[in-house]
CSV table of C-alpha atoms in Angstrom, one decimal:
chain,number,residue,atom,x,y,z
A,13,UNK,CA,91.9,122.1,127.4
A,14,UNK,CA,93.3,121.7,131.2
A,15,UNK,CA,91.8,119.0,133.3
A,16,UNK,CA,88.6,120.1,135.7
A,17,UNK,CA,89.1,118.9,139.6
A,18,UNK,CA,86.3,118.4,141.5
A,19,UNK,CA,87.2,118.1,145.2
A,20,UNK,CA,85.0,116.7,147.8
A,21,UNK,CA,85.0,117.7,151.4
A,22,UNK,CA,83.3,117.0,154.5
A,23,UNK,CA,85.5,119.0,157.1
A,24,UNK,CA,88.5,121.6,157.2
A,25,UNK,CA,89.8,120.7,153.9
A,26,UNK,CA,92.9,121.1,154.4
A,27,UNK,CA,94.2,118.9,151.4
A,28,UNK,CA,91.9,120.9,149.1
A,29,UNK,CA,93.9,123.8,150.7
A,30,UNK,CA,97.2,122.5,149.4
A,31,UNK,CA,95.5,121.2,146.2
A,32,UNK,CA,94.1,125.1,145.9
A,33,UNK,CA,97.8,126.4,146.1
A,34,UNK,CA,99.4,123.9,143.9
A,35,UNK,CA,96.6,124.9,140.9
A,36,UNK,CA,97.1,128.4,141.6
A,37,UNK,CA,100.9,128.4,141.4
A,38,UNK,CA,101.2,126.6,138.1
A,39,UNK,CA,102.3,123.4,139.9
A,40,UNK,CA,99.2,121.5,139.3
A,41,UNK,CA,98.1,122.2,135.4
A,42,UNK,CA,94.5,121.9,136.2
A,43,UNK,CA,91.5,123.6,137.2
A,44,UNK,CA,89.5,123.3,140.5
A,45,UNK,CA,85.7,123.3,138.4
A,46,UNK,CA,84.2,122.8,141.3
A,47,UNK,CA,84.5,122.5,145.6
A,48,UNK,CA,81.5,120.1,146.8
A,49,UNK,CA,80.5,119.3,150.5
A,50,UNK,CA,77.7,117.2,152.0
A,51,UNK,CA,77.9,119.7,155.3
A,52,UNK,CA,77.0,123.3,154.2
A,53,UNK,CA,79.1,124.4,157.2
A,54,UNK,CA,82.3,123.1,156.5
A,55,UNK,CA,85.2,125.3,157.0
A,56,UNK,CA,86.5,124.4,153.5
A,57,UNK,CA,83.7,125.2,151.7
A,58,UNK,CA,84.0,129.1,153.1
A,59,UNK,CA,87.8,128.8,151.8
A,60,UNK,CA,86.8,127.7,148.4
A,61,UNK,CA,84.1,131.0,148.4
A,62,UNK,CA,87.2,132.7,150.0
A,63,UNK,CA,89.4,131.6,146.9
A,64,UNK,CA,86.6,132.7,144.6
A,65,UNK,CA,86.2,129.2,143.4
A,66,UNK,CA,82.8,127.3,142.6
A,67,UNK,CA,81.0,126.0,145.2
A,68,UNK,CA,78.0,123.9,146.2
A,69,UNK,CA,76.8,122.2,149.4
A,70,UNK,CA,73.9,119.3,149.6
A,71,UNK,CA,72.9,118.4,153.3
A,72,UNK,CA,73.5,114.6,153.0
A,73,UNK,CA,72.0,113.9,156.9
A,74,UNK,CA,68.7,111.5,156.2
A,75,UNK,CA,69.1,111.3,152.2
A,76,UNK,CA,69.4,107.8,150.9
A,77,UNK,CA,72.9,107.3,150.0
A,78,UNK,CA,72.0,106.2,146.0
A,79,UNK,CA,69.7,109.3,145.5
A,80,UNK,CA,72.0,111.6,146.8
A,81,UNK,CA,75.2,110.4,145.0
A,82,UNK,CA,73.2,110.8,141.9
A,83,UNK,CA,72.8,114.7,142.7
A,84,UNK,CA,76.4,114.9,143.6
A,85,UNK,CA,77.2,113.1,140.6
A,86,UNK,CA,75.2,115.3,138.3
A,87,UNK,CA,76.3,118.9,139.9
A,88,UNK,CA,79.6,117.3,138.7
A,89,UNK,CA,78.8,116.2,135.6
A,90,UNK,CA,77.3,120.2,135.1
A,91,UNK,CA,80.4,121.3,136.2
A,92,UNK,CA,82.3,119.3,133.4
A,93,UNK,CA,84.9,117.7,136.4
A,94,UNK,CA,87.3,115.2,134.8
A,95,UNK,CA,88.8,114.2,138.4
A,96,UNK,CA,87.1,113.5,141.3
A,97,UNK,CA,89.6,114.1,144.4
A,98,UNK,CA,88.3,113.1,148.1
A,99,UNK,CA,89.6,115.4,150.6
A,100,UNK,CA,88.5,114.3,154.0
A,101,UNK,CA,84.8,113.6,152.0
A,102,UNK,CA,83.6,111.4,155.4
A,103,UNK,CA,81.0,109.6,152.9
A,104,UNK,CA,81.2,105.9,151.3
A,105,UNK,CA,80.6,106.2,147.3
A,106,UNK,CA,77.9,104.1,146.1
A,107,UNK,CA,78.9,102.1,143.3
A,108,UNK,CA,76.5,103.9,140.7
A,109,UNK,CA,78.7,106.9,141.3
A,110,UNK,CA,82.4,105.1,141.1
A,111,UNK,CA,80.9,103.4,138.2
A,112,UNK,CA,80.2,107.2,136.6
A,113,UNK,CA,83.4,108.4,137.4
A,114,UNK,CA,85.5,104.8,136.9
A,115,UNK,CA,89.0,105.1,137.4
A,116,UNK,CA,89.0,108.9,138.0
A,117,UNK,CA,88.3,109.4,141.6
A,118,UNK,CA,91.2,109.4,144.4
A,119,UNK,CA,91.2,109.8,148.0
A,120,UNK,CA,94.0,110.4,150.6
A,121,UNK,CA,93.8,108.1,153.7
A,122,UNK,CA,96.0,108.9,157.0
A,123,UNK,CA,97.7,105.5,157.1
A,124,UNK,CA,100.0,103.5,155.0
A,125,UNK,CA,96.9,100.9,153.7
A,126,UNK,CA,96.0,98.2,154.1
A,127,UNK,CA,96.9,98.8,157.9
A,128,UNK,CA,94.7,100.9,159.7
A,129,UNK,CA,91.4,101.4,157.3
A,130,UNK,CA,88.6,103.1,158.5
A,131,UNK,CA,87.8,105.9,160.8
A,132,UNK,CA,90.8,107.5,162.9
A,133,UNK,CA,93.2,106.0,161.5
A,134,UNK,CA,96.2,107.8,163.2
A,135,UNK,CA,94.6,106.6,167.0
A,136,UNK,CA,94.6,103.3,165.5
A,137,UNK,CA,98.1,103.2,164.3
A,138,UNK,CA,99.0,105.0,167.7
A,139,UNK,CA,96.9,102.4,170.1
A,140,UNK,CA,98.2,99.5,167.8
A,141,UNK,CA,101.8,100.4,168.8
A,142,UNK,CA,103.1,101.1,165.6
A,143,UNK,CA,106.5,102.6,165.0
A,144,UNK,CA,105.2,103.8,161.2
A,145,UNK,CA,102.8,105.2,159.9
A,146,UNK,CA,101.9,107.4,157.3
A,147,UNK,CA,99.2,108.0,154.3
A,148,UNK,CA,98.2,106.6,151.2
A,149,UNK,CA,97.0,108.0,148.0
A,150,UNK,CA,94.5,105.6,145.9
A,151,UNK,CA,91.8,104.9,143.5
A,152,UNK,CA,88.6,105.0,144.9
A,153,UNK,CA,86.2,101.9,144.4
A,154,UNK,CA,82.9,101.0,146.5
A,155,UNK,CA,85.2,99.5,148.9
A,156,UNK,CA,86.5,101.6,152.2
A,157,UNK,CA,89.8,102.6,151.7
A,158,UNK,CA,90.4,99.8,148.8
A,159,UNK,CA,91.7,100.4,145.3
A,160,UNK,CA,95.0,100.6,143.7
A,161,UNK,CA,97.5,102.6,145.8
A,162,UNK,CA,99.5,106.0,143.4
A,163,UNK,CA,101.4,106.8,146.1
A,164,UNK,CA,102.5,106.4,150.3
A,165,UNK,CA,104.6,108.3,152.4
A,166,UNK,CA,106.0,107.2,156.0
A,167,UNK,CA,105.8,109.0,158.8
A,168,UNK,CA,107.3,107.9,162.4
A,169,UNK,CA,105.2,107.4,165.7
A,170,UNK,CA,106.9,109.4,168.3
A,171,UNK,CA,106.4,107.9,172.2
A,172,UNK,CA,105.5,111.3,172.9
A,173,UNK,CA,102.9,111.4,170.3
A,174,UNK,CA,99.3,112.2,170.9
A,175,UNK,CA,96.5,111.8,168.3
A,176,UNK,CA,97.1,115.5,167.2
A,177,UNK,CA,100.8,115.5,167.1
A,178,UNK,CA,100.8,112.5,164.9
A,179,UNK,CA,97.9,113.4,162.7
A,180,UNK,CA,99.4,117.3,162.0
A,181,UNK,CA,103.2,115.3,161.1
A,182,UNK,CA,101.0,113.0,158.7
A,183,UNK,CA,98.8,115.8,157.6
A,184,UNK,CA,102.7,117.4,156.2
A,185,UNK,CA,102.9,114.3,154.3
A,186,UNK,CA,99.2,114.0,152.7
A,187,UNK,CA,99.7,117.9,151.7
A,188,UNK,CA,103.0,116.4,149.6
A,189,UNK,CA,101.9,113.0,148.3
A,190,UNK,CA,98.3,114.3,147.0
A,191,UNK,CA,99.7,117.0,144.8
A,192,UNK,CA,102.0,114.2,143.3
A,193,UNK,CA,99.3,111.9,142.7
A,194,UNK,CA,96.9,114.6,140.9
A,195,UNK,CA,100.0,115.5,138.6
A,196,UNK,CA,100.7,111.7,138.1
A,197,UNK,CA,97.5,110.8,137.2
A,198,UNK,CA,97.1,114.2,135.2
A,199,UNK,CA,100.0,113.4,133.1
A,200,UNK,CA,98.8,109.9,132.6
A,201,UNK,CA,102.4,108.2,132.4
A,202,UNK,CA,100.8,105.2,134.3
A,203,UNK,CA,98.8,101.9,134.1
A,204,UNK,CA,97.1,99.7,136.0
A,205,UNK,CA,98.3,95.8,136.4
A,206,UNK,CA,96.1,94.0,138.9
A,207,UNK,CA,96.4,96.0,142.0
A,208,UNK,CA,99.7,97.9,141.3
A,209,UNK,CA,99.6,101.5,139.6
A,210,UNK,CA,102.9,101.4,137.5
A,211,UNK,CA,104.4,104.1,135.6
A,212,UNK,CA,104.9,104.0,131.9
B,15,UNK,CA,126.8,87.9,183.3
B,16,UNK,CA,126.1,88.3,180.0
B,17,UNK,CA,122.4,87.7,178.4
B,18,UNK,CA,122.0,84.4,176.6
B,19,UNK,CA,120.4,84.2,173.2
B,20,UNK,CA,118.5,81.2,171.9
B,21,UNK,CA,118.1,81.1,168.4
B,22,UNK,CA,115.3,79.5,166.5
B,23,UNK,CA,115.3,79.0,162.8
B,24,UNK,CA,113.8,76.9,160.3
B,25,UNK,CA,115.9,77.8,157.0
B,26,UNK,CA,118.6,79.7,155.9
B,27,UNK,CA,119.7,82.0,159.1
B,28,UNK,CA,120.1,85.4,157.7
B,29,UNK,CA,119.2,87.4,160.9
B,30,UNK,CA,121.1,84.6,162.5
B,31,UNK,CA,124.2,85.5,160.9
B,32,UNK,CA,123.3,89.4,161.3
B,33,UNK,CA,123.0,88.8,165.0
B,34,UNK,CA,125.8,86.7,165.5
B,35,UNK,CA,128.0,88.9,163.6
B,36,UNK,CA,126.9,91.6,166.2
B,37,UNK,CA,127.4,89.3,169.3
B,38,UNK,CA,131.1,88.7,167.8
B,39,UNK,CA,132.2,92.6,167.0
B,40,UNK,CA,131.2,92.9,170.7
B,41,UNK,CA,127.8,95.3,169.3
B,42,UNK,CA,125.8,93.4,171.3
B,43,UNK,CA,126.2,92.7,174.8
B,44,UNK,CA,125.1,88.9,175.2
B,45,UNK,CA,126.0,85.3,174.0
B,46,UNK,CA,124.2,83.0,171.6
B,47,UNK,CA,123.6,80.5,174.0
B,48,UNK,CA,121.8,78.0,171.7
B,49,UNK,CA,121.1,77.7,168.0
B,50,UNK,CA,118.0,75.8,167.4
B,51,UNK,CA,116.3,74.1,164.2
B,52,UNK,CA,112.9,72.0,164.1
B,53,UNK,CA,114.9,71.3,160.4
B,54,UNK,CA,117.8,69.4,161.3
B,55,UNK,CA,118.9,70.2,157.4
B,56,UNK,CA,119.2,73.9,157.8
B,57,UNK,CA,121.5,75.9,156.9
B,58,UNK,CA,121.6,78.2,159.6
B,59,UNK,CA,122.4,75.1,161.9
B,60,UNK,CA,125.5,74.6,159.8
B,61,UNK,CA,126.6,78.0,160.2
B,62,UNK,CA,126.1,78.1,164.0
B,63,UNK,CA,128.6,74.7,163.8
B,64,UNK,CA,131.0,76.5,161.5
B,65,UNK,CA,130.7,79.5,164.3
B,66,UNK,CA,131.4,77.0,166.8
B,67,UNK,CA,128.5,77.9,168.7
B,68,UNK,CA,126.1,75.2,170.2
B,69,UNK,CA,123.0,74.2,168.2
B,70,UNK,CA,120.5,71.3,168.3
B,71,UNK,CA,117.8,70.1,166.0
B,72,UNK,CA,114.9,68.3,166.7
B,73,UNK,CA,112.5,67.2,163.6
B,74,UNK,CA,109.2,69.0,164.0
B,75,UNK,CA,107.4,66.9,161.2
B,76,UNK,CA,104.8,65.0,162.7
B,77,UNK,CA,105.2,65.5,166.4
B,78,UNK,CA,102.5,67.1,168.2
B,79,UNK,CA,102.8,71.1,168.9
B,80,UNK,CA,102.8,71.0,172.5
B,81,UNK,CA,104.8,68.0,172.7
B,82,UNK,CA,107.7,69.5,170.7
B,83,UNK,CA,107.7,72.9,171.7
B,84,UNK,CA,107.9,71.6,175.8
B,85,UNK,CA,111.1,69.6,174.6
B,86,UNK,CA,112.2,72.8,172.5
B,87,UNK,CA,111.4,74.9,175.6
B,88,UNK,CA,113.7,71.9,177.5
B,89,UNK,CA,116.2,72.3,175.7
B,90,UNK,CA,116.5,76.3,175.8
B,91,UNK,CA,116.2,76.0,179.9
B,92,UNK,CA,119.1,73.3,180.0
B,93,UNK,CA,121.1,75.8,177.9
B,94,UNK,CA,120.2,78.6,180.3
B,95,UNK,CA,118.4,80.9,177.2
B,96,UNK,CA,117.1,84.0,178.7
B,97,UNK,CA,115.9,85.7,175.3
B,98,UNK,CA,114.5,83.8,172.1
B,99,UNK,CA,115.1,85.3,169.2
B,100,UNK,CA,113.0,83.7,166.5
B,101,UNK,CA,114.9,84.0,163.0
B,102,UNK,CA,112.9,82.8,160.2
B,103,UNK,CA,111.1,79.8,162.6
B,104,UNK,CA,108.2,78.8,160.6
B,105,UNK,CA,106.3,77.3,163.5
B,106,UNK,CA,103.5,79.1,165.2
B,107,UNK,CA,104.6,78.5,169.2
B,108,UNK,CA,102.1,77.0,171.5
B,109,UNK,CA,100.8,78.8,174.8
B,110,UNK,CA,102.8,76.9,176.8
B,111,UNK,CA,106.1,77.7,175.5
B,112,UNK,CA,105.0,81.2,175.3
B,113,UNK,CA,104.5,81.8,178.8
B,114,UNK,CA,107.5,80.0,179.6
B,115,UNK,CA,109.4,83.1,178.2
B,116,UNK,CA,106.9,85.5,178.5
B,117,UNK,CA,108.0,88.6,177.3
B,118,UNK,CA,111.2,87.3,175.9
B,119,UNK,CA,110.8,86.1,172.9
B,120,UNK,CA,111.2,88.6,169.8
B,121,UNK,CA,110.4,88.0,166.3
B,122,UNK,CA,111.1,89.6,162.8
B,123,UNK,CA,108.5,89.9,159.8
B,124,UNK,CA,109.0,91.1,156.7
B,125,UNK,CA,106.2,93.5,156.5
B,126,UNK,CA,105.4,96.8,158.2
B,127,UNK,CA,102.8,94.9,160.5
B,128,UNK,CA,99.5,94.9,161.1
B,129,UNK,CA,100.1,94.8,157.1
B,130,UNK,CA,100.4,91.7,155.7
B,131,UNK,CA,101.1,89.4,158.5
B,132,UNK,CA,101.5,85.7,157.8
B,133,UNK,CA,103.8,83.7,154.9
B,134,UNK,CA,104.7,85.2,151.7
B,135,UNK,CA,104.6,89.4,153.2
B,136,UNK,CA,106.9,90.2,150.4
B,137,UNK,CA,104.5,88.9,148.0
B,138,UNK,CA,101.3,90.0,149.1
B,139,UNK,CA,102.6,93.4,149.6
B,140,UNK,CA,103.9,93.6,146.2
B,141,UNK,CA,100.6,92.0,144.3
B,142,UNK,CA,98.6,94.7,146.8
B,143,UNK,CA,100.3,97.3,144.9
B,144,UNK,CA,101.9,98.8,148.0
B,145,UNK,CA,104.3,101.4,147.6
B,146,UNK,CA,105.7,100.9,150.8
B,147,UNK,CA,106.6,98.1,153.0
B,148,UNK,CA,109.5,97.1,155.6
B,149,UNK,CA,110.0,95.1,158.5
B,150,UNK,CA,108.9,94.7,162.1
B,151,UNK,CA,110.2,93.4,165.3
B,152,UNK,CA,107.8,92.3,167.6
B,153,UNK,CA,107.4,90.7,170.8
B,154,UNK,CA,105.7,87.1,170.1
B,155,UNK,CA,102.5,86.1,171.7
B,156,UNK,CA,100.5,83.1,170.9
B,157,UNK,CA,98.9,84.8,167.6
B,158,UNK,CA,100.7,85.0,164.2
B,159,UNK,CA,102.6,88.2,163.8
B,160,UNK,CA,100.9,89.8,166.7
B,161,UNK,CA,102.4,91.3,169.9
B,162,UNK,CA,103.7,94.2,171.1
B,163,UNK,CA,106.4,96.8,168.0
B,164,UNK,CA,109.4,97.2,169.3
B,165,UNK,CA,110.9,98.3,165.6
B,166,UNK,CA,110.1,99.0,162.5
B,167,UNK,CA,111.7,99.9,159.1
B,168,UNK,CA,110.4,101.6,155.7
B,169,UNK,CA,111.4,99.7,152.4
B,170,UNK,CA,110.1,100.9,148.9
B,171,UNK,CA,108.5,98.9,146.7
B,172,UNK,CA,109.9,99.6,142.7
B,173,UNK,CA,107.8,99.1,139.6
B,174,UNK,CA,110.5,96.3,138.7
B,175,UNK,CA,110.6,94.4,141.9
B,176,UNK,CA,110.6,90.9,141.9
B,177,UNK,CA,109.5,89.0,145.4
B,178,UNK,CA,113.4,88.5,145.3
B,179,UNK,CA,114.7,91.8,144.5
B,180,UNK,CA,111.7,93.3,147.3
B,181,UNK,CA,112.8,90.7,149.5
B,182,UNK,CA,116.5,91.4,149.1
B,183,UNK,CA,116.2,95.0,150.2
B,184,UNK,CA,113.8,94.6,153.0
B,185,UNK,CA,116.5,92.0,154.3
B,186,UNK,CA,119.0,94.6,154.7
B,187,UNK,CA,116.9,96.6,157.0
B,188,UNK,CA,115.6,93.5,158.8
B,189,UNK,CA,119.3,92.7,159.5
B,190,UNK,CA,119.8,96.5,161.2
B,191,UNK,CA,116.7,96.7,163.4
B,192,UNK,CA,116.5,93.1,164.7
B,193,UNK,CA,120.3,93.6,166.3
B,194,UNK,CA,118.7,97.4,167.3
B,195,UNK,CA,115.8,95.5,169.1
B,196,UNK,CA,117.9,92.8,171.2
B,197,UNK,CA,120.3,95.9,172.1
B,198,UNK,CA,117.3,97.6,173.4
B,199,UNK,CA,115.6,94.9,175.4
B,200,UNK,CA,119.0,94.1,176.6
B,201,UNK,CA,119.3,97.8,177.9
B,202,UNK,CA,115.7,96.9,179.6
B,203,UNK,CA,115.2,100.8,179.4
B,204,UNK,CA,111.5,100.2,177.8
B,205,UNK,CA,108.4,99.7,179.1
B,206,UNK,CA,104.9,98.0,177.8
B,207,UNK,CA,101.8,100.1,177.7
B,208,UNK,CA,99.1,98.6,176.6
B,209,UNK,CA,100.2,97.7,172.8
B,210,UNK,CA,103.0,100.2,172.8
B,211,UNK,CA,106.6,100.1,173.5
B,212,UNK,CA,108.1,103.0,174.7
B,213,UNK,CA,111.8,104.2,175.6
B,214,UNK,CA,112.1,104.8,179.7
């Protein structure tokens, strides 16, 4: 039985695209069981449609978090999702949702956490004057951009960088390490000690 | 007239040693005008003695910060110090001291700031489960491990790392980028925009 991924996104879904490519070319031994968005107009949903992948959307605007997350969790369970991958999903998950997929939710963040958590991480890095930033794949808990770290990649900040140019170079690394991290959790040869994710 | 460095240290002074080597071999176009320690027993002071460099110590224990810093500033002025390099100087500088050498104090910190400021940065990175850490050379202001960043270098955290092994690998990078940053400020071809240090 191949593992079944649920991808949650709110926007373009470029990380979803990179993951999908690696699933389709056989580099990631799993299936994409569902692509879900809290925004029906998300470009990532159209991509799922184009790729012939199961997809769904529920508008989150105006809905109470716990109730909304319960609907999303039910959808994921219905599609027998084993692993939840956040790919630009612009919502904090309720603790009920997190506990239903305990240790099976991954996220990617465009900074070297714990530096620059939250929104606009690339802008934060640029205006802080960091000379190195990057991206982080981590397990998700109820706290924002927290949870044990699986992989990180560094990206230099250049003097002539804009938020756009820096974000673009970070994205290239995101697309690599997110699939690497998914491959790692699917192999299952890791253990968690405190906050450390170690290879077995 | 060659620029005159004042090195402030509290311990072994391995960064001082790396800087001194680069001064002596002509890679850094400056002189070490004074090596100062707030701990008379610091190994770094013995090294300064062995290298025939001007050195001094004043015990900081029990002395009020502003009064102590005034003595240190007077010593540095007496030795006509242009640039102050902190090299494991385990004291926060008073704002009076900082303003006397405004924009002319550098520090090195064993993490990729703003991640893991303060004491035991390598232990912090290890227990946080970071997969990448490193070191940062920055201008010093009155706040701890704050001030515009000149250079950063990344160092991977390995599964079998201890604080000692990780600290050792970070030190190798510290010894490189501290001298690079000093060479840069001595050339003077930088400008500061907000928090960003940019090459002219």
